[in-house]
Tab-separated table of C-alpha atoms in Angstrom:
chain	number	residue	atom	x	y	z
A	1	MET	CA	-47.934	-3.630	45.218
A	2	THR	CA	-46.940	-6.350	42.781
A	3	ILE	CA	-44.805	-9.385	43.625
A	4	LEU	CA	-42.238	-9.724	40.835
A	5	GLU	CA	-40.364	-12.817	42.025
A	6	LYS	CA	-39.522	-14.915	45.072
A	7	LYS	CA	-36.216	-16.370	46.216
A	8	GLY	CA	-36.203	-18.401	49.382
A	9	ASP	CA	-37.886	-16.385	52.111
A	10	MET	CA	-37.598	-13.061	50.223
A	11	ALA	CA	-39.883	-11.450	47.648
A	12	LYS	CA	-39.049	-8.753	45.110
A	13	VAL	CA	-41.930	-6.264	44.988
A	14	ARG	CA	-42.894	-3.180	43.003
A	15	ILE	CA	-44.905	-0.356	44.564
A	16	SER	CA	-46.618	1.972	42.084
A	17	GLY	CA	-48.588	5.164	42.531
A	18	TRP	CA	-48.019	8.931	42.377
A	19	SER	CA	-45.206	11.131	43.683
A	20	LEU	CA	-44.633	14.852	43.900
A	21	LYS	CA	-42.256	15.730	41.078
A	22	GLU	CA	-40.391	18.156	43.338
A	23	TYR	CA	-39.966	15.675	46.265
A	24	PRO	CA	-39.840	12.110	44.891
A	25	SER	CA	-39.277	10.269	48.173
A	26	GLN	CA	-42.840	9.049	48.759
A	27	ILE	CA	-45.395	7.107	46.737
A	28	PHE	CA	-49.080	7.911	47.219
A	29	LYS	CA	-52.275	6.206	46.070
A	30	GLU	CA	-53.502	9.155	43.975
A	31	ALA	CA	-52.157	12.506	42.847
A	32	GLY	CA	-53.082	15.066	45.496
A	33	LEU	CA	-54.506	12.443	47.880
A	34	ARG	CA	-52.115	11.886	50.784
A	35	ILE	CA	-52.707	8.166	51.321
A	36	GLU	CA	-49.108	6.973	51.468
A	37	TYR	CA	-48.050	3.615	50.029
A	38	ALA	CA	-44.319	3.951	50.710
A	39	SER	CA	-41.705	6.374	52.007
A	40	PHE	CA	-37.957	6.353	51.400
A	41	ASP	CA	-35.014	8.067	53.094
A	42	GLU	CA	-33.392	8.996	49.793
A	43	GLU	CA	-35.115	11.532	47.558
A	44	LYS	CA	-33.973	9.824	44.343
A	45	ALA	CA	-35.125	6.315	45.380
A	46	VAL	CA	-38.505	6.698	43.652
A	47	LYS	CA	-38.511	6.395	39.864
A	48	LEU	CA	-40.701	9.043	38.238
A	49	ASP	CA	-42.392	8.342	34.903
A	50	GLY	CA	-43.986	11.507	33.545
A	51	LYS	CA	-44.694	9.772	30.230
A	52	SER	CA	-47.132	7.415	32.014
A	53	GLY	CA	-48.976	10.240	33.696
A	54	GLU	CA	-48.674	13.715	35.137
A	55	LYS	CA	-51.271	15.794	36.971
A	56	THR	CA	-51.247	19.211	38.588
A	57	VAL	CA	-53.271	19.377	41.809
A	58	GLN	CA	-53.478	22.667	43.727
A	59	GLY	CA	-50.332	23.935	42.008
A	60	ASN	CA	-48.278	20.784	42.734
A	61	VAL	CA	-47.038	18.590	39.878
A	62	TRP	CA	-47.523	14.852	40.463
A	63	GLN	CA	-46.090	12.067	38.292
A	64	LYS	CA	-46.708	8.343	38.073
A	65	SER	CA	-43.973	6.615	40.044
A	66	SER	CA	-42.691	3.265	41.282
A	67	ASP	CA	-39.906	1.542	43.140
A	68	GLU	CA	-38.727	-2.036	43.503
A	69	GLY	CA	-36.999	-3.867	46.303
A	70	TRP	CA	-36.662	-7.058	48.314
A	71	VAL	CA	-38.716	-7.691	51.459
A	72	PRO	CA	-39.225	-10.717	53.738
A	73	ALA	CA	-42.063	-12.703	52.130
A	74	LYS	CA	-43.568	-13.548	55.534
A	75	TYR	CA	-44.692	-9.905	55.879
A	76	LEU	CA	-46.813	-10.004	52.703
A	77	THR	CA	-50.507	-10.849	52.926
A	78	LYS	CA	-53.603	-10.762	50.732
A	79	ASP	CA	-55.806	-10.649	53.843
A	80	ILE	CA	-56.837	-6.992	54.015
A	81	ASN	CA	-58.868	-7.661	57.169
A	82	GLY	CA	-55.734	-8.947	58.872
A	83	LEU	CA	-54.057	-5.582	58.420
């Protein structure tokens, strides 16, 4: 996740990873590896970018993907041990 900007107590973030081309509602760490970074209710919420990368794993097509949005900044931490 990348913090793009902050306004008051909110932060605009970008989450990047891999998504199934057929079901682009989740972002995963790696193509074919089901470690989920983010999940969305709407299938078209995730932006696919096949030009940046595409892999086929066990017959499933994965593409590089990302999404941006605003979250409360107080929920962001760099302390991985605190998670």
